[in-house]
Structure formats: C-alpha cells, structure tokens
PDB file of C-alpha atoms in Angstrom:
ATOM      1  CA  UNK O   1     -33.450   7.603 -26.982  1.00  0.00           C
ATOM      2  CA  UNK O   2     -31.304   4.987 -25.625  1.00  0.00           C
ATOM      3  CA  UNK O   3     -31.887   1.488 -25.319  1.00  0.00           C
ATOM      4  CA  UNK O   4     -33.665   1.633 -22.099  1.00  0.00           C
ATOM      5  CA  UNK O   5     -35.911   4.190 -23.339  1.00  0.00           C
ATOM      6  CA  UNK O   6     -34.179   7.058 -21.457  1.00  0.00           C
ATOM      7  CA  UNK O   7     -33.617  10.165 -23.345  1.00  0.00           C
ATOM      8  CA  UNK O   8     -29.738  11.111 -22.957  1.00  0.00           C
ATOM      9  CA  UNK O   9     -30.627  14.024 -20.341  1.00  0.00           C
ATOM     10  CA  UNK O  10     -32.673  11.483 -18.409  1.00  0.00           C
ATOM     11  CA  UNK O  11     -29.389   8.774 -18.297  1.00  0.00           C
ATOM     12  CA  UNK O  12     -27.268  11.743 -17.399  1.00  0.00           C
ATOM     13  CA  UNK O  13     -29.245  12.953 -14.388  1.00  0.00           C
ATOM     14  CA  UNK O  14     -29.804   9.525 -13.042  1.00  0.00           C
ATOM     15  CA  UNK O  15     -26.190   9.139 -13.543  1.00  0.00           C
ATOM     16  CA  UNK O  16     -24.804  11.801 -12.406  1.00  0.00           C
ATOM     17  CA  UNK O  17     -27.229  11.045  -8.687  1.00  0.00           C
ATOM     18  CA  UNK O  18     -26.709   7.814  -8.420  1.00  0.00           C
ATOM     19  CA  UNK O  19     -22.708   7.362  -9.603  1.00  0.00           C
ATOM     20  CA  UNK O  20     -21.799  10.614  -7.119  1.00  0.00           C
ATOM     21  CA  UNK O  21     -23.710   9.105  -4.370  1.00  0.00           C
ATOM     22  CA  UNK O  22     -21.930   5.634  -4.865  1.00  0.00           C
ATOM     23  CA  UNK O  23     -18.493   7.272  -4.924  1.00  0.00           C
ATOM     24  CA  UNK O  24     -19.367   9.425  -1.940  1.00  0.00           C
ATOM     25  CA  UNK O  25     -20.364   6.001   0.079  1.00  0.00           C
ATOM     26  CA  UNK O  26     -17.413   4.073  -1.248  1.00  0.00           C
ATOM     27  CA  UNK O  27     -14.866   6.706  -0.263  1.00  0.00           C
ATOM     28  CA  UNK O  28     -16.156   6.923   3.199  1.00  0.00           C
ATOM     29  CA  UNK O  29     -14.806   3.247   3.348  1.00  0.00           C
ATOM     30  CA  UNK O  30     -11.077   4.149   3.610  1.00  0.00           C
ATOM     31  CA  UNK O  31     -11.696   7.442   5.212  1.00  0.00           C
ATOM     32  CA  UNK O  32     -12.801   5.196   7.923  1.00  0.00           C
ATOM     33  CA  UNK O  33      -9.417   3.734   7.517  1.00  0.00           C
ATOM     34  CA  UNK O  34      -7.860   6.333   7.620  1.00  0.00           C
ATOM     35  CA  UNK O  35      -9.075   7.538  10.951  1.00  0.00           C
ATOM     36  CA  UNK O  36      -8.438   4.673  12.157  1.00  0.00           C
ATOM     37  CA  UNK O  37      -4.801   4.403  11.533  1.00  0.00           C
ATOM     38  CA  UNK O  38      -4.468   8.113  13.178  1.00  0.00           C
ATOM     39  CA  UNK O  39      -6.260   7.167  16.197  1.00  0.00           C
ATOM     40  CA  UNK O  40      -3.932   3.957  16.931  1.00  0.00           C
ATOM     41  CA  UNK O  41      -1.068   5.548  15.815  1.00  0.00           C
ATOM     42  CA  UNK O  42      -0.550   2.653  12.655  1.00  0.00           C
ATOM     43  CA  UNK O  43       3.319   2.755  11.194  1.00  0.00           C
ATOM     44  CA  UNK O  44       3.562   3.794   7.539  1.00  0.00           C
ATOM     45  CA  UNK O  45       3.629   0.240   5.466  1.00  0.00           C
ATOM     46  CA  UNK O  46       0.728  -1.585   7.347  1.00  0.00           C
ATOM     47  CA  UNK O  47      -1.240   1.673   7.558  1.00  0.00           C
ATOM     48  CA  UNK O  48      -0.682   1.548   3.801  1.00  0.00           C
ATOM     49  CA  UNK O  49      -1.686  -1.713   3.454  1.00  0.00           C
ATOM     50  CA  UNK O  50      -4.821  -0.832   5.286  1.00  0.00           C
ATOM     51  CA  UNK O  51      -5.722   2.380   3.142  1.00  0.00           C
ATOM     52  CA  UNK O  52      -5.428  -0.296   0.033  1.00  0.00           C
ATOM     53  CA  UNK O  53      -7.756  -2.775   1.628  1.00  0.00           C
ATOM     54  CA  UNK O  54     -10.355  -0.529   1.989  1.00  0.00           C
ATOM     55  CA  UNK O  55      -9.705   0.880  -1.513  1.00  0.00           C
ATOM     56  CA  UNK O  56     -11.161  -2.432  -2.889  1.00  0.00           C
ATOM     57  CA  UNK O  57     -14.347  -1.774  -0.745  1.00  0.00           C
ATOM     58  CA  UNK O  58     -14.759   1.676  -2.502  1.00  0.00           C
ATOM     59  CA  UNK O  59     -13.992   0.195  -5.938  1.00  0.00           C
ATOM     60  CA  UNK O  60     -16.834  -2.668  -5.497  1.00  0.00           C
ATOM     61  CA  UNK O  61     -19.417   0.100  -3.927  1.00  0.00           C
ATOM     62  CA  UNK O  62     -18.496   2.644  -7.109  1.00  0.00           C
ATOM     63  CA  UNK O  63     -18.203  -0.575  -9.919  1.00  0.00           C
ATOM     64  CA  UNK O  64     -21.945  -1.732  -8.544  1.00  0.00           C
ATOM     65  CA  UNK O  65     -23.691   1.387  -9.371  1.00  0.00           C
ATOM     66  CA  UNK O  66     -22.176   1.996 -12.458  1.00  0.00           C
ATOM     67  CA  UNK O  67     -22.346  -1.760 -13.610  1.00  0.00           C
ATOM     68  CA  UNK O  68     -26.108  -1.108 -12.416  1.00  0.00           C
ATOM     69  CA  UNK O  69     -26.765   1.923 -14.294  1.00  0.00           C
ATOM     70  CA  UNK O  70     -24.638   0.640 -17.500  1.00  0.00           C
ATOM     71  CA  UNK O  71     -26.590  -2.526 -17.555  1.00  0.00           C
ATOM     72  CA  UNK O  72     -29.867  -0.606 -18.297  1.00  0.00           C
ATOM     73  CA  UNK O  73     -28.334  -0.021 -21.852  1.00  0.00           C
ATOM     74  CA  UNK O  74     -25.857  -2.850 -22.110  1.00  0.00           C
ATOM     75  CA  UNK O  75     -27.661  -6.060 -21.008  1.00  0.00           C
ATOM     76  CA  UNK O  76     -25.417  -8.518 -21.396  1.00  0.00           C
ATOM     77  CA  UNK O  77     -22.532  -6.907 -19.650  1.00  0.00           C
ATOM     78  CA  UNK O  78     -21.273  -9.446 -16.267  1.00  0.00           C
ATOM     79  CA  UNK O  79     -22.247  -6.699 -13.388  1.00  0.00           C
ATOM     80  CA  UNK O  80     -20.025  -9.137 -10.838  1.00  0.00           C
ATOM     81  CA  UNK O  81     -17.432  -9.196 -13.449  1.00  0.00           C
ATOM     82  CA  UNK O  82     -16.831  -5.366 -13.598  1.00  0.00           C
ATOM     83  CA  UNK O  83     -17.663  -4.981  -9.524  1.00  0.00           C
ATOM     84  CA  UNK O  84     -14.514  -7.063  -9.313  1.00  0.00           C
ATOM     85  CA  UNK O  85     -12.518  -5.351 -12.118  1.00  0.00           C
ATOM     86  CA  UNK O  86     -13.148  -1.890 -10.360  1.00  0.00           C
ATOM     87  CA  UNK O  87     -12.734  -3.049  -6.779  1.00  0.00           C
ATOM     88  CA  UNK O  88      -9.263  -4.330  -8.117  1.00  0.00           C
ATOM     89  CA  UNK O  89      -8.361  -1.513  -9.689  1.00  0.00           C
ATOM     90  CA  UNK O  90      -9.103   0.617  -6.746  1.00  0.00           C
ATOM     91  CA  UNK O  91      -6.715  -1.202  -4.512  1.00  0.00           C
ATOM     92  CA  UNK O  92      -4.360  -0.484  -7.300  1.00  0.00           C
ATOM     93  CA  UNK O  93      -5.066   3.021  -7.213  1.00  0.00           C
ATOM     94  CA  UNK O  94      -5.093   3.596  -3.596  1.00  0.00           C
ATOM     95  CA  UNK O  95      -1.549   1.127  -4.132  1.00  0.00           C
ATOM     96  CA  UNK O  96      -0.179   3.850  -5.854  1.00  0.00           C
ATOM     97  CA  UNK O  97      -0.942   6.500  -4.193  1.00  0.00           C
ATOM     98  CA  UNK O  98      -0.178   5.553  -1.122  1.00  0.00           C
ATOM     99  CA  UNK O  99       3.691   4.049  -2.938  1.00  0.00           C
ATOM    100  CA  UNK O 100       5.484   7.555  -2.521  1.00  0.00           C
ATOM    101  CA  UNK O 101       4.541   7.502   1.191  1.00  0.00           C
ATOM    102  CA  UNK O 102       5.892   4.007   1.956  1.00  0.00           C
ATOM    103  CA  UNK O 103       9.278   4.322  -0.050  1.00  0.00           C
ATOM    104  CA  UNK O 104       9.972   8.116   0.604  1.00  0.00           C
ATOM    105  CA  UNK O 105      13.598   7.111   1.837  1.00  0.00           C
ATOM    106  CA  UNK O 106      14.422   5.602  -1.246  1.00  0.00           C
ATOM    107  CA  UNK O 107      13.457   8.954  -3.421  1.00  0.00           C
ATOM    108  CA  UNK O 108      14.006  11.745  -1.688  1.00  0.00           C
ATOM    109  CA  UNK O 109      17.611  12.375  -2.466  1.00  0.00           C
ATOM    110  CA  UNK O 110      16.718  11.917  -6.371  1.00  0.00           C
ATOM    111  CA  UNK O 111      17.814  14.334  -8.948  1.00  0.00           C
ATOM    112  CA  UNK O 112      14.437  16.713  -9.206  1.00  0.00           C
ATOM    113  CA  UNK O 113      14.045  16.134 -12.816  1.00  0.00           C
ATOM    114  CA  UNK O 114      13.578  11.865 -11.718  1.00  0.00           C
ATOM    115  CA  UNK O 115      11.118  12.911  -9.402  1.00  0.00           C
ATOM    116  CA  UNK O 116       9.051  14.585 -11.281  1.00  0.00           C
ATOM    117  CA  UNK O 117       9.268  11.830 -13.824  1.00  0.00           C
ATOM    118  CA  UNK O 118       8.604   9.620 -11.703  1.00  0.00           C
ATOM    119  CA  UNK O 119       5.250  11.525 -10.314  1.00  0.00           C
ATOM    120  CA  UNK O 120       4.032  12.000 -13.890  1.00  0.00           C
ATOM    121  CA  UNK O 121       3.810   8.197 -14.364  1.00  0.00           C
ATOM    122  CA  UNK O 122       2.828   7.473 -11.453  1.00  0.00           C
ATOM    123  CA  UNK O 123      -0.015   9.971 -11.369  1.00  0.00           C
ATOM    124  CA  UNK O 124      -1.120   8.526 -15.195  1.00  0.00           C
ATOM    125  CA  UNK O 125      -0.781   5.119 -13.683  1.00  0.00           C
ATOM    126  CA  UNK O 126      -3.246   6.349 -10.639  1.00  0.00           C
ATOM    127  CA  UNK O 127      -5.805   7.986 -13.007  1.00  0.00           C
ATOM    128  CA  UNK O 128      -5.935   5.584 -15.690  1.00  0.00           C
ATOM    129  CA  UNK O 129      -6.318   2.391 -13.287  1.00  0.00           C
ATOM    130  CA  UNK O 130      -9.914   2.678 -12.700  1.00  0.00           C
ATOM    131  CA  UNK O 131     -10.582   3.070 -16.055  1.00  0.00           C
ATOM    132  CA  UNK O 132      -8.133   0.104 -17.599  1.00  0.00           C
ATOM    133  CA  UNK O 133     -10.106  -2.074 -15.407  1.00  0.00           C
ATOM    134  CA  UNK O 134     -13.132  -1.703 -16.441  1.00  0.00           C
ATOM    135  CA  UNK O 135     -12.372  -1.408 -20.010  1.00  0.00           C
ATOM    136  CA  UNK O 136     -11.868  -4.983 -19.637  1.00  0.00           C
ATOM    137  CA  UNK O 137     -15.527  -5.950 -19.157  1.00  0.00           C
ATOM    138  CA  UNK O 138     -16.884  -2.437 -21.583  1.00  0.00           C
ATOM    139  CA  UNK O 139     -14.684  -3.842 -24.731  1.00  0.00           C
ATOM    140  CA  UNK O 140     -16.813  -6.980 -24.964  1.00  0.00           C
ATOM    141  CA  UNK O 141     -20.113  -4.586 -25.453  1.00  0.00           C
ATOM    142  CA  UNK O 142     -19.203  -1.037 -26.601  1.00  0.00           C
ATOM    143  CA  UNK O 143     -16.870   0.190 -29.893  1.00  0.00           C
ATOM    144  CA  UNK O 144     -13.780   1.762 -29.422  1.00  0.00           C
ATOM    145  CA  UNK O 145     -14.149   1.383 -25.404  1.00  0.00           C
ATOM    146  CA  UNK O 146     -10.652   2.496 -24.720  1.00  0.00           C
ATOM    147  CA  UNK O 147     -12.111   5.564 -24.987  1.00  0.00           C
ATOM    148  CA  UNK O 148     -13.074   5.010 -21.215  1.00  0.00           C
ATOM    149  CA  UNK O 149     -10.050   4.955 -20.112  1.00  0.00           C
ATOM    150  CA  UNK O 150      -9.111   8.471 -21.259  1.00  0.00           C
ATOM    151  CA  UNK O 151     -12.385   9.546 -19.781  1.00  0.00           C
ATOM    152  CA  UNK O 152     -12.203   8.074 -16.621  1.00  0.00           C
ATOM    153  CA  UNK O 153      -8.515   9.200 -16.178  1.00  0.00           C
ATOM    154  CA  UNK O 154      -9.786  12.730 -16.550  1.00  0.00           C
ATOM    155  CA  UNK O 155     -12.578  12.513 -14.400  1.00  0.00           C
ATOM    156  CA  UNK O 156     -10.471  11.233 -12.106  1.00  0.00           C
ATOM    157  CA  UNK O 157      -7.956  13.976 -12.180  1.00  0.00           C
ATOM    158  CA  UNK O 158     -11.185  16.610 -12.228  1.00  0.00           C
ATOM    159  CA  UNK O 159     -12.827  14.874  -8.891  1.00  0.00           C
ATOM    160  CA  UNK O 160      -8.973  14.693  -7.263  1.00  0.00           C
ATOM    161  CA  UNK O 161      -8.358  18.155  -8.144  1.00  0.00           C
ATOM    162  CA  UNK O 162     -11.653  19.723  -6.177  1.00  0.00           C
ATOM    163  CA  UNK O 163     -11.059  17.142  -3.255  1.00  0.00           C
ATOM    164  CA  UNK O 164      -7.510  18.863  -2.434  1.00  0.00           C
ATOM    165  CA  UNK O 165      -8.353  22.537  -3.243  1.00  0.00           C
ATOM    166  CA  UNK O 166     -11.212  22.459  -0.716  1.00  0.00           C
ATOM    167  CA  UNK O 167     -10.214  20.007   2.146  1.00  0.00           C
ATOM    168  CA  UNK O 168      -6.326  20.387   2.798  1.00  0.00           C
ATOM    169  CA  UNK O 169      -6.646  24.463   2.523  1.00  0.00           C
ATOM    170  CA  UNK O 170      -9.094  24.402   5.298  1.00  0.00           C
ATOM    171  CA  UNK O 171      -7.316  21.294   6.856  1.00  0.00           C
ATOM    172  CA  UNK O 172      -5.921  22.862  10.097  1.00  0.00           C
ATOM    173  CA  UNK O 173      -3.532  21.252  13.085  1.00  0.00           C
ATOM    174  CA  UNK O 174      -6.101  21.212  16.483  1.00  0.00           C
ATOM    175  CA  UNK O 175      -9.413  21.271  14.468  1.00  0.00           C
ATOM    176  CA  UNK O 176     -12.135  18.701  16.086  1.00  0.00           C
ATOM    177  CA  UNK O 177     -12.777  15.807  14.701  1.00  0.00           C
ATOM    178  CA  UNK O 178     -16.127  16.663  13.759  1.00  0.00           C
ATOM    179  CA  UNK O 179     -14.729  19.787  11.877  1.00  0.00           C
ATOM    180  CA  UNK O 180     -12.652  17.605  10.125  1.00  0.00           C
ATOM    181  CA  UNK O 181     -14.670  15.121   8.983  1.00  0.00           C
ATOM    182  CA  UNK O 182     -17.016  17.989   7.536  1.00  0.00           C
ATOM    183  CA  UNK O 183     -14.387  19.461   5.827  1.00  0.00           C
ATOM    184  CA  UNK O 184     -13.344  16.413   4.042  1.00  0.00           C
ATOM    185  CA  UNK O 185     -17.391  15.411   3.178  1.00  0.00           C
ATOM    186  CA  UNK O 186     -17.713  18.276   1.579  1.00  0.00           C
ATOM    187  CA  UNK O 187     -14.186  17.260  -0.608  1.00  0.00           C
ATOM    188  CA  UNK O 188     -15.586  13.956  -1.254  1.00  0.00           C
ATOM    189  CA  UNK O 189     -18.865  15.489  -2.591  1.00  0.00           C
ATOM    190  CA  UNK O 190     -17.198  17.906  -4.777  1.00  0.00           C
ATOM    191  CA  UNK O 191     -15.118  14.415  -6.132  1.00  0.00           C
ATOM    192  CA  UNK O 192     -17.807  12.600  -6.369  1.00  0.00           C
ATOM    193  CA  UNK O 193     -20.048  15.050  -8.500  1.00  0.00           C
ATOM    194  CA  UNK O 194     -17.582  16.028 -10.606  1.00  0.00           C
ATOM    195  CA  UNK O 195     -16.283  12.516 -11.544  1.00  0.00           C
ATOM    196  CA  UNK O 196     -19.936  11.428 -12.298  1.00  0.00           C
ATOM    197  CA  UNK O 197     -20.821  13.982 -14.043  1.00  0.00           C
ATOM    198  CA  UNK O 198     -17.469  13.531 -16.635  1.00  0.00           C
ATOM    199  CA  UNK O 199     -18.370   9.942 -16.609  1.00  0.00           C
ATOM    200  CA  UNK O 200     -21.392  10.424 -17.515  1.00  0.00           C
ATOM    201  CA  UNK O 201     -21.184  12.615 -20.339  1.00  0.00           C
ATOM    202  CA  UNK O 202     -18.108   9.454 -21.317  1.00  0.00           C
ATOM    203  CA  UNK O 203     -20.799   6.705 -20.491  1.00  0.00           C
ATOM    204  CA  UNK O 204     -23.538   8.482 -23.154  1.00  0.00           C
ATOM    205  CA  UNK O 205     -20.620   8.567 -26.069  1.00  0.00           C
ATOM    206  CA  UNK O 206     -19.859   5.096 -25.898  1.00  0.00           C
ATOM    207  CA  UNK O 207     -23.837   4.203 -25.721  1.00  0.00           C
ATOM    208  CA  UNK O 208     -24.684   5.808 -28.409  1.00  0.00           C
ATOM    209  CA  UNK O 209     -22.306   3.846 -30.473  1.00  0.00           C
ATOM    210  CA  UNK O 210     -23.009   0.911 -32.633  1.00  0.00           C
ATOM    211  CA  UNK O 211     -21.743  -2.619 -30.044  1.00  0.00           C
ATOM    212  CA  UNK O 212     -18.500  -3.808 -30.605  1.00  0.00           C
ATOM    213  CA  UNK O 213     -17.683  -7.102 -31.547  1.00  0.00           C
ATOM    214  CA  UNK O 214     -18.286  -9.541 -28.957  1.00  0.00           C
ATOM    215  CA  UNK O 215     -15.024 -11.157 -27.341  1.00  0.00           C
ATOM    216  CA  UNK O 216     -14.963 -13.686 -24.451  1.00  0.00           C
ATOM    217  CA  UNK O 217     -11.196 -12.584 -23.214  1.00  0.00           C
TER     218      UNK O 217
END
C-alpha cells in the first residue's frame, strides 16, 4: 500500500487515466497553434515562437495532474511549484524542437556526421527537458529522483515514437480538415497513453522509496 492507501495497481490505473487524459488536453493547446499558423500562412520564426507559447500551456495542463496525482503520496511537494517547472520545460521542449526548423539554413550544408551529432543531442536535450524540470521540485521529497529524468526521457521517446508512426503515414496532401485532425487525435492518444503509462510504472519506483533528504534549493 502506498501512502494514500492505494494499492500500487490502484495508483497505476488512476495514473495512467488521468496523466493520458491531461497530456491529451494539453497537447491540443499547440495543435491549436498549429492550425492556426497554417491557416494565416505564419513565417517560420514567429510561427515558432507561437508553437513554444503554447508549449507552456501543455506543460502547466500535464504538470497539474501529475503534481495532483503525486501529491496524494507526497504531501508536502509545492503543486504550483512543479506546474511552473513543467510548463517551463515544455516551452523548452517545444524550443527545441521547433530549433532545426528555424535555423535550417545554417545546417543544411553540414558534414552528415555533424548533423547527426547534432540531432542526437538535441533529441536527448528534447526528451530529458520535461523530466530535468521536474526533478527539481521531486529531489526535495523522493531518493535518488534523478531517476525521473531517465524515465521521463524514455517515455517521452515511447509516446513521440507512436505519435509519428500513426499520424504522418496517414498524413496526406488534400485530406479535410476534419480527417486531419482525427488522424492526429488518434496520435496524441497513442502519446499520451503510452507516456503515462511509463510514467507511471517510474512514479510507483520512486514512491515506494524511503524520502530523500529534504532540501529548500
């Protein structure tokens, strides 16, 4: 049992429900952007800037259900503190991402071994953001909390990975709208379930250790 009184299975499920359902919300924030720099025909850099605007709105929707569900068993932890971590570590995420786009002319003409040194970092850098943030608030409650970071990065990659093999593959020039806003719901659902559920199973490690001692950095 945890400290809420949950058995783990119990934590999981209502983890798994409620963290999928936040991330599906949250990403529907800068999909919205994202339409909406198509439709007005948005240039590039300030379309960029958009895309990382809304990111924070995804981070803050994502970092208050899990700061909800992670204060059940950790009731001390700052629940604005780590919406606020997440939401700023989505805009870094979304940041870069959206970095290769904005300074293709710069990189193109690289050697190909630089570029895909370049992608490996920045695709650790992408993963692991979520993560480092809120590692920041989780270290003051949990043991060996860096562990979250690995975790998250991994979900991350997981939830990425079914996003693009089931929306771009069906992605096709002249679709409707509607057809393409069902194709990528169903993406974001198959992110969103399979990053909670990897969090999840992370979130129940680090619970079931003894706390960590208390720091006020």
């Amino acid at each position: 049992m945890l400290r809420s009184g949950q058995s783990p299975r119990q934590f999981f499920l209502a983890w798994l429900g409620w963290v999928a359902l936040g991330e599906f919300a949250g990403f529907l924030i800068p999909t919205a952007a994202e339409a909406l720099i198509i439709s007005v025909g948005l240039d590039d850099l300030p379309g960029a800037a958009l895309v990382v605007m809304a990111g924070a709105g995804e981070g803050a929707v994502l970092g208050a259900v899990q700061g909800w569900r992670l204060s059940r068993e950790l009731p001390n932890l700052d629940r604005r503190r780590f919406v606020v971590l997440t939401a700023a570590a989505a805009m870094l995420a979304w940041a870069l991402g959206m970095l290769p786009v904005v300074t293709a002319p710069a990189w193109t003409e690289w050697p190909m071994g630089a570029v895909l040194t370049a992608a490996a970092v920045l695709g650790f850098a992408l993963l692991a953001s979520i993560g480092t943030g809120q590692w920041l608030e989780l270290r003051r409650h949990t043991a060996r909390a860096w562990l979250w970071i690995l975790a998250t990065a991994g979900a991350w990659l997981l939830g990425l990975g079914a996003f693009f093999a089931i929306a771009p593959p069906l992605w096709n020039e002249g679709q409707p709208l509607v057809v393409v806003l069902a194709i990528g719901a169903v993406g974001a659902a198959a992110m969103a379930v399979s990053m909670a559920a990897v969090t999840g199973w992370a979130a129940l490690h680090l619970l079931r250790r003894p706390a960590g001692p208390q720091t006020t950095a």
